[in-house]
Coordinates of C-alpha atoms in Angstrom, one line a residue:
M13 CA 35.3 -36.2 5.1
S14 CA 37.4 -39.0 6.7
A15 CA 38.7 -38.7 10.2
T16 CA 42.3 -39.4 8.9
A17 CA 42.0 -36.4 6.5
S18 CA 40.8 -34.2 9.3
R19 CA 43.7 -35.1 11.6
T20 CA 46.2 -34.5 8.8
A21 CA 44.9 -31.0 8.2
S22 CA 44.1 -30.1 11.8
G23 CA 47.4 -28.5 12.6
S24 CA 47.6 -26.2 9.7
V25 CA 43.9 -25.1 9.8
H26 CA 44.2 -24.5 13.5
D27 CA 47.1 -22.2 12.6
A28 CA 44.9 -20.4 10.1
A29 CA 42.2 -20.0 12.8
E30 CA 44.8 -18.5 15.1
A31 CA 46.1 -16.2 12.4
V32 CA 42.7 -14.4 12.3
G33 CA 42.0 -14.7 16.0
L34 CA 39.8 -17.7 15.9
D35 CA 41.6 -20.1 18.3
P36 CA 39.5 -22.9 19.8
R37 CA 38.8 -21.0 23.0
A38 CA 37.8 -17.6 21.5
R39 CA 36.3 -18.5 18.1
K40 CA 32.8 -18.9 19.5
V41 CA 32.8 -15.2 20.3
L42 CA 35.3 -13.8 17.8
A43 CA 34.0 -15.6 14.7
P44 CA 30.4 -14.4 14.9
A45 CA 31.6 -11.0 16.1
L46 CA 33.8 -10.7 13.0
A47 CA 31.0 -11.9 10.8
V48 CA 28.6 -9.2 12.1
A49 CA 30.9 -6.3 12.9
I50 CA 32.4 -5.7 9.5
P51 CA 29.0 -5.6 7.7
V52 CA 27.4 -3.4 10.4
A53 CA 30.3 -1.0 10.3
A54 CA 30.0 -0.7 6.5
L55 CA 26.2 -0.2 6.8
L56 CA 26.6 2.5 9.4
A57 CA 29.1 4.4 7.3
T58 CA 26.7 4.4 4.3
L59 CA 23.4 4.9 6.1
S60 CA 20.9 7.4 4.7
P61 CA 20.4 10.4 6.9
S62 CA 17.1 11.5 5.2
G63 CA 15.2 8.4 4.0
Y64 CA 15.1 7.3 0.4
W65 CA 12.6 6.8 -2.4
F66 CA 9.9 4.1 -2.8
D67 CA 8.1 3.3 0.5
A68 CA 10.7 5.0 2.8
G69 CA 8.7 8.1 3.5
E70 CA 5.6 6.2 4.3
L71 CA 7.5 3.9 6.7
V72 CA 9.0 6.9 8.4
A73 CA 5.5 8.3 8.8
Q74 CA 4.5 5.0 10.4
A75 CA 7.3 5.3 12.8
R76 CA 6.1 8.6 14.2
D77 CA 3.4 7.1 16.4
F78 CA 2.8 3.4 15.8
G79 CA 1.0 4.1 12.5
I80 CA -0.3 1.8 9.8
S81 CA 1.5 1.5 6.5
H82 CA 0.1 0.4 3.2
P83 CA -1.3 -3.2 3.1
P84 CA -0.5 -5.6 4.7
G85 CA 0.1 -2.9 7.4
H86 CA 3.5 -4.2 8.7
P87 CA 2.5 -4.1 12.4
L88 CA 5.8 -5.6 13.7
F89 CA 7.8 -3.0 11.7
G90 CA 5.6 -0.2 12.9
T91 CA 6.1 -1.2 16.5
L92 CA 9.9 -1.5 16.3
A93 CA 10.3 1.5 14.0
T94 CA 8.4 3.7 16.5
L95 CA 10.6 2.5 19.3
A96 CA 13.7 3.1 17.1
G97 CA 12.3 6.7 16.7
L98 CA 12.9 7.2 20.4
V99 CA 16.7 6.9 19.9
P100 CA 18.2 10.4 20.2
L101 CA 20.3 10.2 17.1
G102 CA 19.7 12.2 13.9
S103 CA 16.4 12.6 12.1
L104 CA 13.4 10.2 12.4
A105 CA 14.3 8.8 8.9
F106 CA 17.9 8.1 10.1
R107 CA 16.6 6.3 13.2
V108 CA 14.4 4.0 11.1
A109 CA 17.3 3.3 8.7
L110 CA 19.3 2.5 11.8
L111 CA 16.8 -0.2 12.6
S112 CA 17.4 -1.6 9.2
A113 CA 21.1 -1.7 9.7
M114 CA 20.8 -3.4 13.0
S115 CA 18.4 -5.9 11.5
V116 CA 20.9 -6.8 8.8
G117 CA 23.4 -7.3 11.6
V118 CA 21.1 -9.8 13.3
A119 CA 20.5 -11.5 10.0
C120 CA 24.3 -11.8 9.5
F121 CA 24.6 -13.4 13.0
F122 CA 22.0 -16.1 12.3
F123 CA 23.3 -16.7 8.8
Y124 CA 26.7 -17.2 10.3
R125 CA 25.3 -19.7 12.8
A126 CA 23.4 -21.6 10.1
A127 CA 26.4 -21.6 7.7
R128 CA 28.7 -22.8 10.5
A129 CA 26.4 -25.6 11.5
T130 CA 26.0 -26.7 7.9
L131 CA 29.7 -26.7 7.3
D132 CA 30.3 -28.6 10.5
T133 CA 28.4 -31.5 9.1
L134 CA 31.1 -31.9 6.4
R135 CA 33.5 -32.9 9.2
L136 CA 36.1 -30.4 8.1
A137 CA 39.4 -29.8 9.9
P138 CA 39.2 -27.8 13.1
G139 CA 38.8 -24.1 12.5
L140 CA 38.0 -24.3 8.8
A141 CA 34.2 -24.2 9.2
G142 CA 34.4 -21.0 11.3
I143 CA 36.7 -19.2 8.8
V144 CA 34.6 -20.1 5.8
A145 CA 31.3 -19.3 7.6
V146 CA 32.7 -15.8 8.3
G147 CA 33.6 -15.4 4.6
A148 CA 30.2 -16.6 3.5
T149 CA 28.6 -14.0 5.8
W150 CA 30.7 -11.2 4.4
L151 CA 30.0 -12.3 0.9
T152 CA 26.3 -12.3 1.6
A153 CA 26.2 -8.9 3.4
G154 CA 28.3 -7.3 0.7
T155 CA 25.8 -7.9 -2.0
T156 CA 23.6 -5.1 -3.3
A157 CA 20.5 -7.1 -2.3
W158 CA 21.5 -7.1 1.3
W159 CA 23.3 -3.8 1.6
L160 CA 20.5 -1.7 0.1
Q161 CA 18.1 -3.1 2.6
G162 CA 20.3 -2.1 5.5
I163 CA 20.8 1.6 4.7
R164 CA 17.3 2.8 4.1
P165 CA 13.9 2.7 6.0
E166 CA 12.3 -0.6 4.8
V167 CA 10.8 -3.8 6.1
Y168 CA 13.1 -6.3 4.2
A169 CA 16.0 -6.1 6.6
L170 CA 13.8 -6.9 9.6
Q171 CA 12.2 -9.7 7.6
A172 CA 15.6 -11.1 6.7
A173 CA 16.6 -11.2 10.4
L174 CA 13.5 -13.2 11.2
V175 CA 13.8 -15.5 8.2
L176 CA 17.5 -16.3 9.0
F177 CA 16.6 -16.9 12.6
V178 CA 14.1 -19.5 11.4
V179 CA 16.7 -20.9 9.0
D180 CA 19.2 -21.2 11.9
R181 CA 16.7 -23.1 14.1
V182 CA 15.7 -25.4 11.2
V183 CA 19.3 -26.3 10.6
A184 CA 19.8 -26.9 14.3
L185 CA 16.9 -29.3 14.3
E186 CA 18.5 -31.2 11.3
V187 CA 21.9 -31.3 12.9
A188 CA 20.5 -32.7 16.2
S189 CA 18.1 -35.1 14.5
P190 CA 16.9 -37.4 16.0
T191 CA 16.3 -35.4 19.2
R192 CA 13.7 -34.9 21.9
D193 CA 14.8 -31.3 22.4
H194 CA 12.2 -29.4 20.5
R195 CA 13.1 -25.9 21.7
P196 CA 14.5 -24.9 18.3
L197 CA 11.1 -25.8 16.9
Y198 CA 9.3 -23.6 19.3
A199 CA 11.7 -20.7 18.7
A200 CA 11.3 -21.1 15.0
A201 CA 7.5 -21.1 15.3
F202 CA 7.5 -17.9 17.4
A203 CA 9.9 -16.2 14.9
F204 CA 7.7 -17.4 12.0
G205 CA 4.6 -15.8 13.7
L206 CA 6.5 -12.5 14.0
A207 CA 7.6 -12.8 10.4
L208 CA 4.0 -13.2 9.3
A209 CA 3.3 -9.9 11.2
N210 CA 6.0 -8.1 9.2
H211 CA 5.7 -9.4 5.6
H212 CA 3.4 -12.4 5.5
F213 CA 4.1 -13.3 1.9
L214 CA 7.9 -13.7 2.4
A215 CA 7.2 -15.5 5.7
L216 CA 5.0 -18.1 4.0
L217 CA 7.8 -18.9 1.5
L218 CA 9.6 -20.6 4.5
L219 CA 6.9 -23.2 4.9
P220 CA 7.6 -25.4 1.8
A221 CA 11.4 -25.3 2.5
A222 CA 11.1 -26.1 6.2
A223 CA 8.1 -28.5 5.9
P224 CA 10.1 -31.8 5.8
T225 CA 12.2 -30.8 8.9
L226 CA 9.2 -29.5 10.8
A227 CA 7.1 -32.6 10.0
R228 CA 9.8 -35.0 11.3
A229 CA 10.2 -32.9 14.5
M230 CA 6.4 -32.9 15.1
L231 CA 6.1 -36.6 14.4
A232 CA 8.9 -37.4 16.8
G233 CA 7.4 -35.1 19.5
G234 CA 3.7 -36.1 19.1
R235 CA 0.6 -34.0 19.5
R236 CA 1.9 -32.0 22.5
T237 CA 4.9 -30.8 20.5
L238 CA 2.6 -29.8 17.6
M239 CA 0.2 -27.8 19.9
R240 CA 3.1 -26.0 21.6
A241 CA 4.6 -25.0 18.2
I242 CA 1.2 -23.7 17.1
A243 CA 0.9 -21.8 20.4
F244 CA 4.3 -20.1 19.9
G245 CA 3.4 -19.3 16.3
A246 CA 0.1 -17.8 17.4
L247 CA 1.9 -15.7 20.0
G248 CA 4.1 -14.1 17.4
L249 CA 1.1 -13.7 15.0
S250 CA -0.8 -11.8 17.8
T251 CA 1.2 -8.8 16.8
Y252 CA -1.5 -8.2 14.2
L253 CA -3.7 -7.0 17.1
Y254 CA -1.7 -3.8 16.6
L255 CA -3.7 -3.0 13.5
P256 CA -7.3 -2.7 15.0
L257 CA -5.9 -1.0 18.1
R258 CA -4.1 1.7 16.2
A259 CA -6.9 2.1 13.6
R260 CA -9.0 3.4 16.5
S261 CA -6.3 5.9 17.5
D262 CA -5.4 9.3 16.2
A263 CA -2.2 8.1 14.7
F264 CA -0.8 10.3 11.9
Q265 CA -1.1 7.4 9.3
R266 CA -3.7 4.7 9.3
F267 CA -3.9 3.3 5.8
G268 CA -7.0 1.1 5.4
Q269 CA -8.3 2.0 8.9
P270 CA -8.7 -1.7 9.8
D271 CA -11.1 -1.1 12.7
D272 CA -13.6 -3.9 11.7
L273 CA -13.2 -7.4 10.4
E274 CA -13.8 -6.5 6.8
R275 CA -11.3 -3.7 6.7
F276 CA -8.8 -5.8 8.7
W277 CA -8.9 -8.6 6.1
W278 CA -8.6 -6.0 3.3
V279 CA -5.4 -4.7 4.8
V280 CA -3.9 -8.0 5.9
S281 CA -4.7 -9.7 2.6
A282 CA -3.2 -6.8 0.6
Q283 CA -6.0 -6.9 -1.9
A284 CA -4.8 -3.6 -3.4
F285 CA -1.8 -5.3 -4.9
Q286 CA -3.1 -8.7 -5.9
K287 CA -3.6 -7.7 -9.5
N288 CA 0.2 -7.0 -9.8
T289 CA 1.2 -10.6 -9.6
G290 CA 1.3 -13.7 -11.8
D291 CA -0.8 -13.2 -14.9
G292 CA -1.1 -9.5 -14.0
V293 CA 2.6 -8.9 -14.8
P294 CA 3.2 -8.1 -18.5
D295 CA 6.5 -9.9 -19.0
P296 CA 6.6 -13.6 -19.9
L297 CA 7.4 -15.9 -17.0
A298 CA 10.6 -17.2 -18.6
Q299 CA 11.8 -13.7 -19.1
R300 CA 11.1 -12.9 -15.4
F301 CA 13.2 -16.0 -14.4
G302 CA 15.9 -14.8 -16.6
E303 CA 15.9 -11.4 -15.0
V304 CA 16.2 -12.9 -11.5
G305 CA 19.1 -15.1 -12.6
V306 CA 20.9 -12.1 -14.2
R307 CA 20.4 -10.1 -11.1
L308 CA 21.8 -12.8 -8.8
A309 CA 24.8 -13.3 -11.2
L310 CA 25.5 -9.5 -11.1
D311 CA 25.1 -9.4 -7.4
L312 CA 27.2 -12.4 -6.4
H313 CA 29.4 -12.7 -9.5
P314 CA 29.1 -15.6 -12.0
A315 CA 32.0 -17.4 -10.5
T316 CA 30.1 -17.6 -7.2
L317 CA 27.2 -19.2 -8.9
V318 CA 29.5 -21.8 -10.4
L319 CA 30.9 -22.5 -7.0
A320 CA 27.4 -22.7 -5.6
L321 CA 26.5 -25.4 -8.2
G322 CA 29.5 -27.4 -7.0
G323 CA 28.3 -26.8 -3.4
I324 CA 24.8 -28.1 -4.2
Y325 CA 26.3 -31.2 -5.7
V326 CA 28.4 -31.8 -2.6
A327 CA 25.6 -31.1 -0.1
L328 CA 23.2 -33.4 -1.8
R329 CA 25.7 -36.2 -2.5
L330 CA 27.0 -36.6 1.1
R331 CA 24.6 -38.5 3.4
G332 CA 25.5 -36.4 6.4
T333 CA 24.5 -33.1 4.7
R334 CA 21.8 -34.3 2.4
R335 CA 18.8 -33.2 4.5
I336 CA 20.3 -29.8 5.3
G337 CA 21.2 -29.5 1.6
V338 CA 17.7 -30.2 0.5
F339 CA 16.4 -27.5 2.9
W340 CA 18.9 -24.9 1.5
V341 CA 18.0 -25.9 -2.1
L342 CA 14.3 -25.5 -1.4
L343 CA 14.9 -22.1 0.2
L344 CA 16.8 -21.0 -2.9
A345 CA 14.4 -22.3 -5.4
I346 CA 11.2 -21.1 -3.7
H347 CA 12.4 -17.5 -3.3
V348 CA 13.7 -17.3 -6.9
A349 CA 10.4 -18.7 -8.2
A350 CA 8.3 -16.4 -6.0
R351 CA 10.2 -13.3 -7.1
S352 CA 10.0 -14.4 -10.8
W353 CA 6.3 -14.9 -10.4
L354 CA 5.8 -11.5 -9.0
G355 CA 7.9 -9.8 -11.7
F356 CA 9.1 -6.2 -11.6
V357 CA 12.7 -7.1 -10.9
R358 CA 14.6 -4.5 -13.0
H359 CA 15.8 -1.4 -11.1
N360 CA 13.7 -2.2 -8.1
P361 CA 15.6 -2.5 -4.7
D362 CA 12.4 -3.8 -3.1
A363 CA 12.6 -6.8 -5.5
L364 CA 16.1 -7.4 -4.2
G365 CA 14.7 -7.6 -0.7
Y366 CA 12.7 -10.6 -1.7
L367 CA 15.9 -12.3 -2.9
M368 CA 17.8 -11.9 0.4
P369 CA 17.3 -15.6 1.4
A370 CA 18.2 -16.8 -2.1
V371 CA 21.4 -14.8 -2.0
A372 CA 22.3 -16.3 1.4
A373 CA 21.6 -19.8 0.1
L374 CA 23.9 -19.3 -2.9
A375 CA 26.6 -17.9 -0.7
L376 CA 26.2 -20.9 1.6
F377 CA 26.6 -23.4 -1.2
A378 CA 29.6 -21.6 -2.6
A379 CA 31.1 -21.8 0.9
V380 CA 30.5 -25.5 1.0
F381 CA 32.4 -26.1 -2.2
V382 CA 35.3 -23.8 -1.2
A383 CA 35.5 -25.5 2.2
V384 CA 35.8 -28.9 0.6
I385 CA 38.6 -27.6 -1.7
L386 CA 40.5 -26.1 1.2
H387 CA 40.1 -29.3 3.2
A388 CA 41.4 -31.3 0.3
V389 CA 44.4 -28.9 0.0
A390 CA 45.0 -29.3 3.7
T391 CA 45.5 -33.0 3.4
R392 CA 48.3 -32.6 0.9
M393 CA 49.9 -29.3 1.6
P394 CA 49.3 -28.4 5.2
R395 CA 51.1 -25.1 5.2
L396 CA 49.5 -23.8 1.9
D397 CA 46.0 -24.3 3.2
T398 CA 46.7 -21.7 6.0
T399 CA 47.5 -19.1 3.4
L400 CA 44.6 -20.1 1.2
A401 CA 42.0 -20.0 4.0
V402 CA 43.0 -16.6 5.3
A403 CA 43.5 -15.2 1.7
S404 CA 40.1 -16.5 0.6
V405 CA 38.3 -14.7 3.4
V406 CA 40.2 -11.5 3.3
A407 CA 39.7 -11.3 -0.4
L408 CA 36.0 -11.0 0.2
L409 CA 36.6 -7.6 1.7
A410 CA 38.2 -6.2 -1.4
P411 CA 34.9 -5.3 -3.3
I412 CA 33.4 -3.6 -0.2
P413 CA 34.9 -0.1 -0.9
A414 CA 33.7 -0.1 -4.5
T415 CA 30.2 -1.3 -3.5
A416 CA 30.0 1.3 -0.8
R417 CA 30.8 4.1 -3.2
D418 CA 28.2 2.8 -5.6
I419 CA 25.3 2.4 -3.3
S420 CA 26.1 4.5 -0.3
L421 CA 23.2 6.8 0.9
A422 CA 25.3 8.7 3.4
R423 CA 25.1 11.8 1.2
F424 CA 21.6 11.2 -0.1
R425 CA 20.0 14.7 -0.2
A426 CA 17.9 14.3 -3.4
G427 CA 14.7 13.7 -1.3
D428 CA 15.2 16.9 0.5
A429 CA 15.7 18.8 -2.7
F430 CA 12.5 17.4 -4.1
D431 CA 10.7 18.1 -0.8
D432 CA 11.4 21.8 -1.3
L433 CA 9.4 21.8 -4.5
W434 CA 6.8 19.3 -3.4
L435 CA 6.1 20.8 0.0
R436 CA 8.2 23.5 1.6
E437 CA 7.9 26.1 -1.2
L438 CA 4.1 25.7 -1.5
P439 CA 1.9 28.7 -0.5
P440 CA -0.1 28.5 2.7
R441 CA -3.1 26.2 2.9
A442 CA -2.1 24.5 -0.4
V443 CA -3.9 21.4 -1.7
V444 CA -1.7 18.8 -3.5
L445 CA -3.4 16.2 -5.7
A446 CA -0.6 13.6 -5.9
H447 CA -0.6 10.7 -8.3
D448 CA 2.9 9.2 -7.9
P449 CA 3.2 6.9 -4.9
E450 CA 6.7 8.0 -4.2
T451 CA 5.6 11.6 -4.1
I452 CA 2.8 10.6 -1.8
F453 CA 5.1 8.7 0.5
R454 CA 7.8 11.4 0.6
L455 CA 5.2 14.0 1.5
A456 CA 3.9 11.6 4.3
G457 CA 7.4 11.3 5.7
A458 CA 8.0 15.0 5.7
R459 CA 4.6 15.9 7.2
S460 CA 4.9 13.2 9.8
I461 CA 7.7 15.3 11.5
G462 CA 5.6 18.4 11.5
E463 CA 6.5 20.0 8.2
R464 CA 3.7 22.1 6.6
P465 CA 0.7 20.8 8.6
D466 CA -1.4 23.4 6.7
V467 CA -1.0 21.6 3.4
A468 CA -3.6 19.0 2.5
V469 CA -2.3 16.0 0.4
V470 CA -4.9 14.0 -1.6
P471 CA -3.3 10.7 -2.6
I472 CA -5.3 10.0 -5.8
P473 CA -4.4 6.3 -6.4
L474 CA -5.1 5.5 -2.7
L475 CA -8.6 7.0 -2.5
T476 CA -10.0 3.5 -2.8
Y477 CA -8.5 2.6 0.6
P478 CA -11.2 2.1 3.1
G479 CA -12.0 5.2 5.2
L480 CA -9.5 7.5 3.4
V481 CA -12.0 9.7 1.6
A482 CA -14.0 10.2 4.8
D483 CA -10.9 11.0 6.8
L484 CA -9.8 13.6 4.2
A485 CA -13.2 15.2 4.1
E486 CA -13.4 15.4 7.8
K487 CA -10.0 17.1 8.1
S488 CA -10.4 19.4 5.1
P489 CA -14.2 20.1 4.4
S490 CA -13.2 22.2 1.4
L491 CA -12.2 19.0 -0.4
R492 CA -15.7 17.4 -0.2
D493 CA -17.0 18.3 -3.6
L494 CA -13.8 17.2 -5.3
L495 CA -13.7 14.0 -3.4
R496 CA -17.4 13.3 -4.0
T497 CA -17.0 13.7 -7.7
H498 CA -13.9 11.5 -7.8
L499 CA -15.7 8.8 -5.8
L500 CA -18.6 8.8 -8.3
T501 CA -16.7 9.0 -11.5
G502 CA -13.2 7.9 -10.7
R503 CA -11.8 11.1 -12.2
I504 CA -10.8 14.6 -11.2
A505 CA -13.4 16.9 -12.7
A506 CA -12.7 20.5 -13.9
A507 CA -15.7 22.2 -12.2
P508 CA -14.9 21.1 -8.6
L509 CA -11.2 21.6 -9.2
E510 CA -11.7 25.2 -10.3
S511 CA -14.2 25.8 -7.5
L512 CA -11.6 24.6 -5.0
A513 CA -8.9 26.7 -6.7
A514 CA -11.0 29.8 -6.0
R515 CA -10.6 29.2 -2.3
R516 CA -7.2 27.5 -1.8
P517 CA -4.1 27.1 -3.9
V518 CA -4.5 23.8 -5.7
F519 CA -1.6 21.8 -7.3
L520 CA -2.0 18.8 -9.5
E521 CA 0.7 16.2 -10.1
L522 CA 0.4 15.2 -13.7
D523 CA 0.1 11.5 -14.7
P524 CA -0.9 9.7 -17.9
R525 CA -4.2 8.9 -16.3
V526 CA -5.1 12.6 -15.9
D527 CA -7.8 13.7 -18.4
P528 CA -6.3 16.2 -20.8
E529 CA -9.5 18.2 -20.5
L530 CA -8.0 19.4 -17.2
Y531 CA -5.1 21.0 -19.0
G532 CA -7.2 24.0 -19.8
T533 CA -7.3 24.8 -16.1
L534 CA -3.6 24.3 -15.4
V535 CA -0.3 26.2 -15.6
P536 CA 3.2 24.8 -14.7
E537 CA 4.5 25.6 -11.3
G538 CA 7.6 23.7 -10.2
H539 CA 7.1 20.0 -10.0
F540 CA 3.3 20.4 -10.1
H541 CA 0.8 22.2 -12.2
R542 CA -1.4 24.8 -10.5
A543 CA -5.1 25.0 -11.1
L544 CA -6.6 28.4 -11.9
A545 CA -10.1 29.3 -10.9
D546 CA -10.9 31.0 -14.2
G547 CA -9.0 28.6 -16.5
A548 CA -5.5 29.1 -18.0
T549 CA -4.9 31.0 -21.3
D550 CA -1.9 30.3 -23.5
T551 CA -0.3 33.5 -22.2
D552 CA -0.8 32.2 -18.6
V553 CA 0.9 29.0 -19.5
A554 CA 3.8 30.6 -21.3
D555 CA 4.5 33.1 -18.5
A556 CA 4.2 30.4 -15.8
E557 CA 6.5 28.1 -17.7
V558 CA 9.4 30.5 -17.7
V559 CA 9.4 30.7 -13.9
S560 CA 8.6 27.0 -13.5
R561 CA 11.3 25.7 -15.7
A562 CA 13.9 27.9 -14.0
R563 CA 13.0 26.2 -10.7
L564 CA 13.3 22.8 -12.2
D565 CA 16.7 23.7 -13.7
R566 CA 17.9 24.8 -10.3
L567 CA 16.8 21.5 -8.9
R568 CA 18.7 19.6 -11.6
Q569 CA 21.9 21.7 -10.9
R570 CA 21.5 21.1 -7.1
L571 CA 21.4 17.4 -7.5
G572 CA 24.7 17.3 -9.5
D573 CA 26.1 14.1 -11.0
L574 CA 23.8 11.1 -10.8
D575 CA 26.1 8.3 -11.9
R576 CA 25.9 5.9 -9.0
L577 CA 23.6 2.9 -8.6
S578 CA 21.9 4.6 -5.6
D579 CA 21.2 7.6 -7.9
E580 CA 19.2 5.5 -10.4
E581 CA 15.8 6.3 -8.8
T582 CA 16.6 10.0 -8.5
R583 CA 17.3 10.0 -12.3
S584 CA 14.0 8.2 -12.8
R585 CA 12.2 10.9 -10.7
L586 CA 13.7 13.7 -12.8
L587 CA 13.1 11.9 -16.0
W588 CA 9.4 11.4 -15.2
Q589 CA 9.0 15.0 -14.0
R590 CA 10.4 16.4 -17.3
Y591 CA 8.5 14.0 -19.4
Q592 CA 5.2 15.0 -17.8
H593 CA 5.9 18.7 -18.3
A594 CA 6.8 18.1 -21.9
L595 CA 3.6 16.3 -22.5
F596 CA 1.5 19.1 -21.0
L597 CA 3.3 21.8 -23.0
A598 CA 3.0 19.8 -26.2
A599 CA -0.8 19.4 -25.6
R600 CA -1.0 23.2 -25.0
G601 CA 0.9 23.9 -28.2
Q602 CA 4.0 25.2 -26.4
R603 CA 6.4 23.1 -28.5
E604 CA 9.6 24.9 -27.9
A605 CA 9.1 24.8 -24.2
A606 CA 8.3 21.1 -24.5
R607 CA 11.6 20.5 -26.4
A608 CA 13.5 22.2 -23.6
H609 CA 12.2 19.7 -21.1
L610 CA 12.9 16.8 -23.5
Q611 CA 16.5 18.0 -23.8
V612 CA 17.1 17.6 -20.1
A613 CA 15.2 14.2 -20.2
F614 CA 17.5 13.0 -23.0
E615 CA 20.5 13.8 -20.9
L616 CA 19.2 11.6 -18.2
H617 CA 18.1 8.7 -20.5
P618 CA 19.2 9.1 -24.1
D619 CA 17.6 5.8 -25.3
D620 CA 14.2 6.1 -23.7
P621 CA 11.7 5.2 -26.5
D622 CA 8.9 7.4 -25.1
L623 CA 11.1 10.4 -25.2
H624 CA 12.0 9.7 -28.9
A625 CA 8.3 9.2 -29.7
L626 CA 7.3 12.5 -28.2
A627 CA 10.2 14.2 -29.9
R628 CA 8.9 12.9 -33.2
A629 CA 5.4 14.1 -32.4
L630 CA 6.7 17.6 -31.7
G631 CA 8.3 17.6 -35.2
D632 CA 11.3 19.4 -36.5
P633 CA 11.8 22.9 -35.1
A634 CA 12.7 24.0 -38.6
D635 CA 9.4 22.8 -40.0
E636 CA 7.0 25.8 -40.2
E637 CA 4.0 23.5 -40.1
A638 CA 5.1 21.9 -36.8
T639 CA 3.1 24.3 -34.7
G640 CA 0.1 24.2 -32.4
P641 CA -1.2 21.6 -30.0
V642 CA 0.1 18.0 -30.2
D643 CA -2.3 15.0 -29.9
I644 CA -0.8 13.3 -26.8
T645 CA -3.5 10.6 -26.7
P646 CA -1.0 7.8 -27.7
F647 CA 1.1 8.8 -24.6
L648 CA -1.8 8.4 -22.1
F649 CA -3.5 5.4 -20.6
A650 CA -6.8 4.9 -19.0
E651 CA -7.6 4.2 -15.4

């Protein structure tokens, strides 16, 4: 932008800055305060008081006493979450969610700084960069991708705070280039080390984007600068010492028990999840890219993407912004590509957590284009640009109430309702053989705060985790035969299951990987199926089903309407629950009871193909030949 144009517009834009309290003396405080305060207030108003689905329960359990979560262990999150648990406000789940909200606030602050510094390179009229940077921050924080990470216990909000700090420092290096002041580099290196200790995959995505800037800084500073940067990075990375230290403790949760080098590497490298990436994802890569693009368009609005394309053109075309523009473009492209490669985007808020930097980059580029337009207007219609600047920013607040209503977790009680069936209503000394990770993690979260310590939970899909079987056998010797058989065969066998059921109440969570031969031992009981020591007759199943279905119906009534975005996973939990009960009853020949569960499932998801396939397998109720057990083999899958 020319100096003449800036002088022409300076008066009117200065007026706009004053209109929203951003005069030259106060804007350094007020602008970032506004950028952060509005999003944080919205997050606090919609914060979950009782956790959420997915990994939330497990992360709450980690926060009890510096525990270890699933690979890669998340040591930094474990440290901060446990400290957050000391805050005397609400439940432990609420305190961990509060950490997420504050982390998003920190991310907003550093995104504002990076956006402001980027916009300043355009040589805009005084005050305009600050106003537009505030608007870009509100736009970013108001997306579902950001908002959902700030109202539930998860690691992605903390990761975004660290990533945006690194982004801010990289932008600062580019703005000051060439410079002999390498403090931004050292700060970025330290934050990068911390980010590696929270979610190393997401942290590593920063390297390709920041590599050109970091290389120039290190070449200018020489070997000493390089060694100092490495030292600061190693200091942040030393947080991983948390894992072996806590593995040797009596912490409530120690997944992977990384107390030696082999186990430490198993946890940190996340070997348990490496098959779920790249070629291990069923959908074609092009389809995955399309899903990410659609998700970004829905989150930011297609018009924002159009503006972002214009901003990319401007940033790359102007010499003064080209290097910074390249950095933001790389940040955007790498995160979109990484999430597409991983797959599993649809209906997954964790996938949105991976896209937080990409959302920020798109909002930044949209802000660049809007700022250029406002500056051009200011040179021709000085008074009109004041109105446009203020109106453009204030308009970004308009969608917030609707978004808040759609994704708010302030009244999330579904987890507690399920916990009643999963845990609180179980008989004394019960054993739960759980298959669904969300069930496992919700139970971990509830038991971490002292609920039902008499109940033994066996997380079937996690039994391959190092040390877990030995730990379970030590705490509950009665489980040894069952665990030994599973360790040798990879399956739950009927004989040790019935033997255990003769000594303790045993409940099995059904899953398509459960051998149908076990069905002869089981009867429905709430969410689970109870194992009987002497086997289960058809009469046993029919009698138990009446009581069990009544409990599930009460759960459905208790949950009420589930029509918001934040209710989507609760609907999925109910759908899966009813589907598994219907499969079991179909296999046992209880077709009418199976149809009753399918009816509820169809109300939740009328178009689900598996439900329709099972309904066809059950046959027409009017068909006298549609009786007896149904072959459910097509609905199962092997380990």
